[in-house]
Short mmCIF file of C-alpha atoms in Angstrom, two decimals:
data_model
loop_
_atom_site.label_atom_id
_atom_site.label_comp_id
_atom_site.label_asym_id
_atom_site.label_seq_id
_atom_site.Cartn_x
_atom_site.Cartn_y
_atom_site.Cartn_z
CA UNK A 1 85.22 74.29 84.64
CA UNK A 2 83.34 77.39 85.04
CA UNK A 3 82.71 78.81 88.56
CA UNK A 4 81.58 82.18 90.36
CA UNK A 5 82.60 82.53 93.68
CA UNK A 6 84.09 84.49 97.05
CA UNK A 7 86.75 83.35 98.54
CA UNK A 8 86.81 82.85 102.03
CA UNK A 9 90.38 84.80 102.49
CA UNK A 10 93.40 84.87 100.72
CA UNK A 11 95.60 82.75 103.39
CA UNK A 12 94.16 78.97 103.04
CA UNK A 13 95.91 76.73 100.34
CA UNK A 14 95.63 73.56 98.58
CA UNK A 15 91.94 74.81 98.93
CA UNK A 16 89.78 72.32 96.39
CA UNK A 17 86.97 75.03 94.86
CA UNK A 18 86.22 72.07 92.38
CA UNK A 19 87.46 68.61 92.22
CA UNK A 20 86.85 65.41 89.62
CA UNK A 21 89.42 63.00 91.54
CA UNK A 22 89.12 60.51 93.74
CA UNK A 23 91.62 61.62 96.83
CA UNK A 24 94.35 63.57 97.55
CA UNK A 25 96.65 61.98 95.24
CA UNK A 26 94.58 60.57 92.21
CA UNK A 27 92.55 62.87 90.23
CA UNK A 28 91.21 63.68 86.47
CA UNK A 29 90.97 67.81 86.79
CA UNK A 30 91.37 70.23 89.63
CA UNK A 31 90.76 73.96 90.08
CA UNK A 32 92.34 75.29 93.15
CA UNK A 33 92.83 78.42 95.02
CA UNK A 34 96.28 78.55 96.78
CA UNK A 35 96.18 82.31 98.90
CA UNK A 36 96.25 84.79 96.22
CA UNK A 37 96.95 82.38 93.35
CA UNK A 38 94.61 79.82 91.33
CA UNK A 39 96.34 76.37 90.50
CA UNK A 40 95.26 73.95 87.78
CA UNK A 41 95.95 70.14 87.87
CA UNK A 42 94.42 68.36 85.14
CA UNK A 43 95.41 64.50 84.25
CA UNK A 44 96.99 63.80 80.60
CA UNK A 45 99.16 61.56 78.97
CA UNK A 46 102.00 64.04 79.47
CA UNK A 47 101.03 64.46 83.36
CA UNK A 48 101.36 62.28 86.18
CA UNK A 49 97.72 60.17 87.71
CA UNK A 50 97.22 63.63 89.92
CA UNK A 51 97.28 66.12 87.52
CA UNK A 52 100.91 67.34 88.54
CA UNK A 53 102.96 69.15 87.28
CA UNK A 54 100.04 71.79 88.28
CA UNK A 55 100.03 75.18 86.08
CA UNK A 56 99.58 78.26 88.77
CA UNK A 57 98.89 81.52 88.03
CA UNK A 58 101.74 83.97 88.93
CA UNK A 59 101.99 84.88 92.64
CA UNK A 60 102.66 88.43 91.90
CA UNK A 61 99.10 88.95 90.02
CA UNK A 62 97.51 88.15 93.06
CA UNK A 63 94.58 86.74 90.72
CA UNK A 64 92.76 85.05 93.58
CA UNK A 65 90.90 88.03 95.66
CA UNK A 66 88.25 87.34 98.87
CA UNK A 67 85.81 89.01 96.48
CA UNK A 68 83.28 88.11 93.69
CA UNK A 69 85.02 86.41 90.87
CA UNK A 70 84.53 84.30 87.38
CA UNK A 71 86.89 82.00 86.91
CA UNK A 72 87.15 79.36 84.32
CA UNK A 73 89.69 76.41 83.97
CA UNK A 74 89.84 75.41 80.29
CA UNK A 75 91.84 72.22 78.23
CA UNK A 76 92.44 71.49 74.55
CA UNK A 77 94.75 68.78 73.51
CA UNK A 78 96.79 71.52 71.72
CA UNK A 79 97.09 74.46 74.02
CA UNK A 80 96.45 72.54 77.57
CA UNK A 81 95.58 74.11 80.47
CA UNK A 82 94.44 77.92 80.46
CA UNK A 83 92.88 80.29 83.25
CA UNK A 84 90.40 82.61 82.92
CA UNK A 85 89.66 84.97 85.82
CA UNK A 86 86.82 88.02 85.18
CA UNK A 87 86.72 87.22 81.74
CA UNK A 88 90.47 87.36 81.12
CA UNK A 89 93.08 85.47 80.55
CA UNK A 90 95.56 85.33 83.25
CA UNK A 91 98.44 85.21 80.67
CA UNK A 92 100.19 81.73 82.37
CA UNK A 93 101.19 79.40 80.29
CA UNK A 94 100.76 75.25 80.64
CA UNK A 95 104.39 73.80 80.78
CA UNK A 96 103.06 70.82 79.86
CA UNK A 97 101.27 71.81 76.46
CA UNK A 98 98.10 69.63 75.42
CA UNK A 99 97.90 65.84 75.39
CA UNK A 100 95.38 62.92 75.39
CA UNK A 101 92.50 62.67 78.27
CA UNK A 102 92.18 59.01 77.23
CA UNK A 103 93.54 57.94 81.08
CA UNK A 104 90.65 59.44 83.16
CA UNK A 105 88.13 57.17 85.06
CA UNK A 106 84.65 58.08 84.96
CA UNK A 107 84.15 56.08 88.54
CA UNK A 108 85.62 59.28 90.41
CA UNK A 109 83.39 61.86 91.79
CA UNK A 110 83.03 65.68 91.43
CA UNK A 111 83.16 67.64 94.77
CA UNK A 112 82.41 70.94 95.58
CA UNK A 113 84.89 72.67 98.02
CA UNK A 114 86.75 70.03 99.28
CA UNK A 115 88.39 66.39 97.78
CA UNK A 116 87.16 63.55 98.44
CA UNK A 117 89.14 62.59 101.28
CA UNK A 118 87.40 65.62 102.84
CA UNK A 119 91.28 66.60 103.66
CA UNK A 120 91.24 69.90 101.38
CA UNK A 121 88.37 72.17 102.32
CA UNK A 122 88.16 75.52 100.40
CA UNK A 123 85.68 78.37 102.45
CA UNK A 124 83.92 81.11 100.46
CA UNK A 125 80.85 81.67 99.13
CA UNK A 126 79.91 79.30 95.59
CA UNK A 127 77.15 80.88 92.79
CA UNK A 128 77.89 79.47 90.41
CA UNK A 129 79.88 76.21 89.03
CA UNK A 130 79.93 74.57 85.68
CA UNK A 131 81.26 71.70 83.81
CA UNK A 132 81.08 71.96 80.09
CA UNK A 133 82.13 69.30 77.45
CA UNK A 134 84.46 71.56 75.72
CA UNK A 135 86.66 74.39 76.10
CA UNK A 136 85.06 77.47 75.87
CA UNK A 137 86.48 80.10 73.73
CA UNK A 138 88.06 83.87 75.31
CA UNK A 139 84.52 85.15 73.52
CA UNK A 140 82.03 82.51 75.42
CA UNK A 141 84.28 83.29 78.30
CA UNK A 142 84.04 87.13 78.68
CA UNK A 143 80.36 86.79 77.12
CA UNK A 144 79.36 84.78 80.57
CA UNK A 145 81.23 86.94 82.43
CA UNK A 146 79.35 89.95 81.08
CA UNK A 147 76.09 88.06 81.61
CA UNK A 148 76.75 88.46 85.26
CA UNK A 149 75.79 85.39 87.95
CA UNK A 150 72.43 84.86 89.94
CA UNK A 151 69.14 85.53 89.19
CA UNK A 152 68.85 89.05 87.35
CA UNK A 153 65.43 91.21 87.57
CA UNK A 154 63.79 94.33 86.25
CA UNK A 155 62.82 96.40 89.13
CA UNK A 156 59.64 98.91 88.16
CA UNK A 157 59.16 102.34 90.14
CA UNK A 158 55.97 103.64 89.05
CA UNK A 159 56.16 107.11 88.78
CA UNK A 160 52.48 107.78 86.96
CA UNK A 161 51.43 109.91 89.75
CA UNK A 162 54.54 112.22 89.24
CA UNK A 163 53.74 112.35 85.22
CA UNK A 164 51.49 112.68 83.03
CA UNK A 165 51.83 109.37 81.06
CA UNK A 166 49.57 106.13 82.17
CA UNK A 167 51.39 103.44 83.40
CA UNK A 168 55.10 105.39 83.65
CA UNK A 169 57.70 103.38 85.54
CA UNK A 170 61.58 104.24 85.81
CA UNK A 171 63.10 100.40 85.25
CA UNK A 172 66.46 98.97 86.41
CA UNK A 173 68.27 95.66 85.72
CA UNK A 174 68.85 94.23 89.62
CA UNK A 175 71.03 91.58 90.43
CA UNK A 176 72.54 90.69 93.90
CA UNK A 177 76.52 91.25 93.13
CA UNK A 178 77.47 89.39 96.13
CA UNK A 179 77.13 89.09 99.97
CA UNK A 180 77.38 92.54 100.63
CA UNK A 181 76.29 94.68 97.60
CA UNK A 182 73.03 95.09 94.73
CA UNK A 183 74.03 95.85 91.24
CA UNK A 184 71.50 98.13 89.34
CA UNK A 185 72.17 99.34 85.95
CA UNK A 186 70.57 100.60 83.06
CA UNK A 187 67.71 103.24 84.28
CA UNK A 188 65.00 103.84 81.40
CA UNK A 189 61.51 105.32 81.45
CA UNK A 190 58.98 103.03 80.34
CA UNK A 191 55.10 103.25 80.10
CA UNK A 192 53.48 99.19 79.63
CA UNK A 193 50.82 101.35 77.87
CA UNK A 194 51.73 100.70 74.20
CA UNK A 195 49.42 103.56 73.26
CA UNK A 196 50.94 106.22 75.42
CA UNK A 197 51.53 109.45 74.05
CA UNK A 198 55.10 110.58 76.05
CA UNK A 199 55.37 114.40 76.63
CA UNK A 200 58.97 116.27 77.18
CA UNK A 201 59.64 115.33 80.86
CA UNK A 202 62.47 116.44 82.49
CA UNK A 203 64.27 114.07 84.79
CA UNK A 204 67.20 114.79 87.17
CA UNK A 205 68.83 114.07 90.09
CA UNK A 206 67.98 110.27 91.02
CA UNK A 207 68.85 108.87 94.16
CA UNK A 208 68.41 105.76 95.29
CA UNK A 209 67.26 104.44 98.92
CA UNK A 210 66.70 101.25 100.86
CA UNK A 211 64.12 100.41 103.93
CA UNK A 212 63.09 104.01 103.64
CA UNK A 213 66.68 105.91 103.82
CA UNK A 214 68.67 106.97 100.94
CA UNK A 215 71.88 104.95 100.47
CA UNK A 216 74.74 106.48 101.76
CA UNK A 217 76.72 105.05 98.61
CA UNK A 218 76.25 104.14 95.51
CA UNK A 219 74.75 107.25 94.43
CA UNK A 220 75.61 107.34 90.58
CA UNK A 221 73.04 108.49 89.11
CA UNK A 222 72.48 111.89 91.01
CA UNK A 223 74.63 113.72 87.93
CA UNK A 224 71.94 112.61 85.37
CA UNK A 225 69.87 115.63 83.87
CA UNK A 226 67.99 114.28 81.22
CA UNK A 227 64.58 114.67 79.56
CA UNK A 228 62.60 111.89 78.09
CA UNK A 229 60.99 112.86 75.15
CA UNK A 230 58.86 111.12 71.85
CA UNK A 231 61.94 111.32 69.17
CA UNK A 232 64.16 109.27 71.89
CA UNK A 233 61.04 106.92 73.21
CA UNK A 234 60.35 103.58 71.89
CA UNK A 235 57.05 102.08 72.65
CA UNK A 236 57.57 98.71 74.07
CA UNK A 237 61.30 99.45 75.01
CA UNK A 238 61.33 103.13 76.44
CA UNK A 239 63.96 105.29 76.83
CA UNK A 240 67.40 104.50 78.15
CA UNK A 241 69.33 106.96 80.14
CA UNK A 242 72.56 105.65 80.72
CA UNK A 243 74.37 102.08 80.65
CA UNK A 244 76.14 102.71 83.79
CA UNK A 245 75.49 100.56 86.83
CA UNK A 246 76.25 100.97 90.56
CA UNK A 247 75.97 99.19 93.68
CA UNK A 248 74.04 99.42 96.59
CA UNK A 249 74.90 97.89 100.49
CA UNK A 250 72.94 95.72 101.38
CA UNK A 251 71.04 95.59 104.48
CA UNK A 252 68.70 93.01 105.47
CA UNK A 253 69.06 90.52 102.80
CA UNK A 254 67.10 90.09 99.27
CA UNK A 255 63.81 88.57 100.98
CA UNK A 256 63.44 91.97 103.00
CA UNK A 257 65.07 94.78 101.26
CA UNK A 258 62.94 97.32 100.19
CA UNK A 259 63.83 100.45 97.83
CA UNK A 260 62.39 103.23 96.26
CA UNK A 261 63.84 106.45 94.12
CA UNK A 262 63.62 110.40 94.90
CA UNK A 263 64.48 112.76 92.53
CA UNK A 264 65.41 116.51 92.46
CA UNK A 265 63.44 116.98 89.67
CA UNK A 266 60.99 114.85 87.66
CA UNK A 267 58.35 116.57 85.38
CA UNK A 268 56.81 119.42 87.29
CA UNK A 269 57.86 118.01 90.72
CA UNK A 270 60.97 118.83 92.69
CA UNK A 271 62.90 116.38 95.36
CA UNK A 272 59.88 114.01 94.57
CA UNK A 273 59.98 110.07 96.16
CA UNK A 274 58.49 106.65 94.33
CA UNK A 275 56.61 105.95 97.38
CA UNK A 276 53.54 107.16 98.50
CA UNK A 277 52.27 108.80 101.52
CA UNK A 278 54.00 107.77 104.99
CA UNK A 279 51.65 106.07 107.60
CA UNK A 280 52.02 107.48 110.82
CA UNK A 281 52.19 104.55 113.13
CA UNK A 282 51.54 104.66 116.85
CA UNK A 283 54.74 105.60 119.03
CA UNK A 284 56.84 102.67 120.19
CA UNK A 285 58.19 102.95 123.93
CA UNK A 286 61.68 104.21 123.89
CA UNK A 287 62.52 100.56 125.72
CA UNK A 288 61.52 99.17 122.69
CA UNK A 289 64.24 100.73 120.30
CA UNK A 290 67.50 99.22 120.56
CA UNK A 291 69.78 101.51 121.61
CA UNK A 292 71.89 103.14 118.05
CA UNK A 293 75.82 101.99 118.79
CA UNK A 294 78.64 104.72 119.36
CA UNK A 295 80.96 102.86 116.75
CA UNK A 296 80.76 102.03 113.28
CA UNK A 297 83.41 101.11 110.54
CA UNK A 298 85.16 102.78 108.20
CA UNK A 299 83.69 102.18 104.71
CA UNK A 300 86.06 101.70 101.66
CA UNK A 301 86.84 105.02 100.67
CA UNK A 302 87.46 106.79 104.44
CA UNK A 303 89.32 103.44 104.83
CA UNK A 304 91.89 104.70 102.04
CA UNK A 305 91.69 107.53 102.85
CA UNK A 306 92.99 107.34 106.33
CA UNK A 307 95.81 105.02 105.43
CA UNK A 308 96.98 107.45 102.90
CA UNK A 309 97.04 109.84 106.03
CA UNK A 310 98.83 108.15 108.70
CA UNK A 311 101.47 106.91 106.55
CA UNK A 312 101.96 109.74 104.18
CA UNK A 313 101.36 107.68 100.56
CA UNK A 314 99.18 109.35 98.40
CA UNK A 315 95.77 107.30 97.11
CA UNK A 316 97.24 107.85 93.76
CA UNK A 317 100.84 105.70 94.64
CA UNK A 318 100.45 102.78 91.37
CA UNK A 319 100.93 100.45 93.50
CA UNK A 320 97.98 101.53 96.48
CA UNK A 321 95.64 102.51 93.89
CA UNK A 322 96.50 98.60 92.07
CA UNK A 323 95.49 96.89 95.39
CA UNK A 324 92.76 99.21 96.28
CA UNK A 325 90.72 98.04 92.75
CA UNK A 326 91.50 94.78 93.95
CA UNK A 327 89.87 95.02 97.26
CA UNK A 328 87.75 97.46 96.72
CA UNK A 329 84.50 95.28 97.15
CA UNK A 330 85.71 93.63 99.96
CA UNK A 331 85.93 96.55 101.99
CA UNK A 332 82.99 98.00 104.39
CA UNK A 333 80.39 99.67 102.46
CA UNK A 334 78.25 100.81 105.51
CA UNK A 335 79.42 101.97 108.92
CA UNK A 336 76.88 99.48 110.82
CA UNK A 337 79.21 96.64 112.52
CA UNK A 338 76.62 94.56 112.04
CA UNK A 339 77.62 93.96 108.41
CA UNK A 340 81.28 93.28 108.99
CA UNK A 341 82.64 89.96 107.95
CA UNK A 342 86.00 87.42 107.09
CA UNK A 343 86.08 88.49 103.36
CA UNK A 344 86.64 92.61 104.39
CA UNK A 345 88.97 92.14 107.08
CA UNK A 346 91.26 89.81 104.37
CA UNK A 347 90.43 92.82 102.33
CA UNK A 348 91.58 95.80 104.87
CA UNK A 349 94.73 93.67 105.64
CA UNK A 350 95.69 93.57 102.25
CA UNK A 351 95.45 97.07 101.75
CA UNK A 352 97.25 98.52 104.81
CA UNK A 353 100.41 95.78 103.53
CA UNK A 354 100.58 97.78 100.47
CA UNK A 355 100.43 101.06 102.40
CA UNK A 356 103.06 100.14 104.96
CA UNK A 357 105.32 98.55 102.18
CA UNK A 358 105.11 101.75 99.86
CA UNK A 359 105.73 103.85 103.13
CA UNK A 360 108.77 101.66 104.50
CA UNK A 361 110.62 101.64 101.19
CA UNK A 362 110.06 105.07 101.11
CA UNK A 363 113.46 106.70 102.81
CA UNK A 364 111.67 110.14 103.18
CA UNK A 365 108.19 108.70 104.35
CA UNK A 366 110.03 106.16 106.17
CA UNK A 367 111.94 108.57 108.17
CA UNK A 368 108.98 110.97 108.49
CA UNK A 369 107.04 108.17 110.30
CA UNK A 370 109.66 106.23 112.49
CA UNK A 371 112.53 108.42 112.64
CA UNK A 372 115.65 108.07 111.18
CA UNK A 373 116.42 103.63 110.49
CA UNK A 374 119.00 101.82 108.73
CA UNK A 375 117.32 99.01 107.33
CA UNK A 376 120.43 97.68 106.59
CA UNK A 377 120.90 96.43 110.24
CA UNK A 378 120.26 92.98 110.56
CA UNK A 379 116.71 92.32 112.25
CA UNK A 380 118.07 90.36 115.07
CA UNK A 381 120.10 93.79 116.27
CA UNK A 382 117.93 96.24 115.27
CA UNK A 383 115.09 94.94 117.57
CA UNK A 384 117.29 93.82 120.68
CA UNK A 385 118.20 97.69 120.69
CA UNK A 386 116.37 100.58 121.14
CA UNK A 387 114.70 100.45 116.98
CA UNK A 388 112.36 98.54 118.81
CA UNK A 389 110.59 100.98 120.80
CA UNK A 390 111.78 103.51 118.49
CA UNK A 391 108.68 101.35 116.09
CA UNK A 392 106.45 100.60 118.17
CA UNK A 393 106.18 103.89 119.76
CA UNK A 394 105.94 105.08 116.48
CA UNK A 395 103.18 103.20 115.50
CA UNK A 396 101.16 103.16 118.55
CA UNK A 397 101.15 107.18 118.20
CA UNK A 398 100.16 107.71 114.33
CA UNK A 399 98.32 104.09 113.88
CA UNK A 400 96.46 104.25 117.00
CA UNK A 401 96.50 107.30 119.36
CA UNK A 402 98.16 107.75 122.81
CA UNK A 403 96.48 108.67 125.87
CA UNK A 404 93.43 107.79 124.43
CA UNK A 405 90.68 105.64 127.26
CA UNK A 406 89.20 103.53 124.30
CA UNK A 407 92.70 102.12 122.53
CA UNK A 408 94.34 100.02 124.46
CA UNK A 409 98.37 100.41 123.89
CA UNK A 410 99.24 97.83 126.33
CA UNK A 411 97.83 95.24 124.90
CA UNK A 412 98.87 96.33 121.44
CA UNK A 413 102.44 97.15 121.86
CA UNK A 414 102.64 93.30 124.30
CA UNK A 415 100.98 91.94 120.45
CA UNK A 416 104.01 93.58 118.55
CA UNK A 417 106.29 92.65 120.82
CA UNK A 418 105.43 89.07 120.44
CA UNK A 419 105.33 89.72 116.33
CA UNK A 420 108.86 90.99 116.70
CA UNK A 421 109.72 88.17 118.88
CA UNK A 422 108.74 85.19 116.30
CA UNK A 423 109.58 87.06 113.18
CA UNK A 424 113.14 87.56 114.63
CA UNK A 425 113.75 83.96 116.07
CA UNK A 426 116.51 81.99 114.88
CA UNK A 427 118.29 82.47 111.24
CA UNK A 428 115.69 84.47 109.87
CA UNK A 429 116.77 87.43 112.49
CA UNK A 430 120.05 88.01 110.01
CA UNK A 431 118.66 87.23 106.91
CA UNK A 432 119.03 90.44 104.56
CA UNK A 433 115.86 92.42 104.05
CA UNK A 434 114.46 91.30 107.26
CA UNK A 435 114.31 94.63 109.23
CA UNK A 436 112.17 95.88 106.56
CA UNK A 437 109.96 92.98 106.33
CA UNK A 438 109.41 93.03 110.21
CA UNK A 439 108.37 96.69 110.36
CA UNK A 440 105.88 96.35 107.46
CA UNK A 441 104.78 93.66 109.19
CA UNK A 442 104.39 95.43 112.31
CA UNK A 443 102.98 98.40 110.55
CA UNK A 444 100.16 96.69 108.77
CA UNK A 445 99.31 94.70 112.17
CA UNK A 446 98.15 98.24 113.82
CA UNK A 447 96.81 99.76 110.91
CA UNK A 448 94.99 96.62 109.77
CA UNK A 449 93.14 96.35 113.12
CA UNK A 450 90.75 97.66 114.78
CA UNK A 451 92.39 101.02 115.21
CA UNK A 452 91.68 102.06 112.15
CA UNK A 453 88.88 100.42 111.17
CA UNK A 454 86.09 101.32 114.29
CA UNK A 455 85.66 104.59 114.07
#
């Protein structure tokens, strides 16, 4: 099984992304997603009629992200079960080994995101699933991978009025990444006249720009400062600047986005654009124009970097920098709210967890933040005492702002308390460890909001 996809969030489980079975408890292969892990159950003479026992991946991978992904389930009689995710093996190994797949009944049905018994519903976004009739190998695997998912296109700026060279485009391989991001790579110059004789033209500086604006991000080819000349062209090919890609926000959508390239330099002409004149359209009543909002969102990187400030962990802490890769895509790439959704606030939790955890078991940051603690006092004395204000004060200053019209502390310190309360109740108030777990917990609740985010 062979699938691209987004998941929804990291928090549902026993989540069916695809299913050959025929209920809940009677299956011939499974692929999973259980939060941040991917589960395999796949019916064998050496497993029981559902698959079990199930080979997950390792919970403290965290393999399963709420972001684009290729993951493939394969099975050989020799090796068993074996999980692929971005072209890589996960490393897990099949407690079960290989066996027979003589026992499975072609009358079930494959389903998409749920089972049959419509009882195991997986969200996220699907592009891409595949059933083959044999195992791939790691080489098919991280070839398809490579290829990239979706429909893939070669975008052509003309740029024959900037150059003189008939027919002179600057190409790009497109592809939509995912909901919230185009991937363009490979920039060459190319003329479609075979014939063309191609002068020494020096190129430098390209931007690129959506719906008439420059994107904000995404901006990885303004360092190239190149020159395209006849010992480097190849008629019918062109010239090839770089095999790097980068990604652009998107904004409208694929049916309506529209781009176009400036450059600080390209032949003779400085900060020159792919487009041609502007038309001046009439004025449009100021009634008309809806009214530019006062907020926005962070985007990924002033995300990071304002968790690294308000809890004193550097961007470059191993274990930060690990989840920030991770999440990376999920996180804001433009301010607008507009374009905010499930699959980047999964990814801004995620990362203000880390930040709280590597600040919490930090003594120095710890103390620093809070104030002196002894996290070795159980959770269900620490809080009935004054360590309870002595947090949430704490974090309502640094993680939110005091005094402050626009951020309500009311209603977020009445939200911890009630966090405290249930993650206090009962046994789990004096089990060891749980003062620490209940101030991360608190932590990442205020800087995993709002707080931070809305800027």
């Amino acid at each position: 099984m062979e699938v691209w996809l987004v998941n929804g969030n990291v928090a549902q489980e026993d989540a069916n992304i695809v299913s050959y079975s025929a209920g809940a408890m009677a299956r011939n292969a499974t692929l999973r997603q259980r939060e941040y892990q991917y589960e395999a159950l796949t019916r064998s003479d050496q497993t029981g009629a559902n698959g079990d026992p199930s080979m997950l991946t390792r919970a403290a991978d965290e393999d399963a992200q709420a972001s684009l992904q290729h993951v493939v389930l394969t099975y050989s009689p020799v090796g068993g079960r074996r999980l692929f995710v971005n072209g890589r093996d996960t490393g897990d190994v099949d407690a079960q080994g290989g066996g027979s797949l003589r026992d499975w009944d072609d009358t079930f049905a494959l389903v998409l995101g749920n089972e049959t018994s419509n009882n195991r519903q997986w969200t996220g976004i699907m592009r891409l699933a595949a059933v083959h009739s044999r195992a791939l190998t790691p080489e098919q695997i991280l070839q398809n991978f490579e290829a990239g998912v979706g429909e893939r296109y070669f975008l052509l700026f003309n740029v024959s009025h900037l150059v003189d060279v008939p027919q002179a485009y600057l190409m790009f391989e497109a592809s939509q990444l995912d909901s919230y991001g185009y991937l363009f790579e490979k920039p060459t110059f190319i003329s479609l006249d075979g014939s063309a004789q191609v002068p020494n033209i020096p190129l430098a500086g390209i931007r690129l720009g959506v719906n008439g604006v420059e994107a904000k991000s995404g901006q990885a080819y303004v360092p190239l400062n190149v020159t395209v000349d006849a010992s480097n062209y190849v008629a019918g090919a062109g010239q090839k600047f770089t095999d790097h890609g980068t990604v652009v926000p998107v904004e409208k959508g694929a049916e309506s986005d529209l781009f176009f390239l400036s450059f600080e330099q390209i032949g003779s002409h400085s900060h020159a654009r792919t487009e041609g004149p502007p038309v001046v359209a009439d004025p449009v009543p100021d009634a008309l124009i809806p009214a530019e909002s006062d907020i926005g969102l962070r985007t990924f990187d002033e995300l990071n970097m304002s968790l690294s400030n308000i809890t004193g962990v550097p961007v470059t802490n191993p274990a930060v920098m690990g989840t920030y890769q991770l999440v990376k895509q999920a996180l804001p790439t433009t301010e607008k709210l507009g374009t905010f959704g499930p699959a980047q606030q999964t990814g801004v939790a995620q990362l203000a967890i880390q930040y709280c955890n590597q600040m919490v078991q930090d003594d120095t940051r710890r103390d620093n933040f809070f104030g002196a603690i002894n996290l070795g006092t159980p959770a269900s004395s620490f809080f009935a005492g004054p360590g309870r204000n002595q947090v949430i004060n704490a974090l309502l200053a640094k993680g939110s702002g005091t005094g402050l019209a626009t951020q309500p502390n009311n209603e977020i310190a009445t939200e911890l308390n009630a966090l405290i309360d249930r993650l206090t109740a009962g046994a789990a108030g004096s089990q060891a460890g749980r003062t620490a777990v209940v101030i991360t917990a608190s932590c990442a609740t205020v800087l995993g909001s709002a707080a931070t985010l809305v800027q």
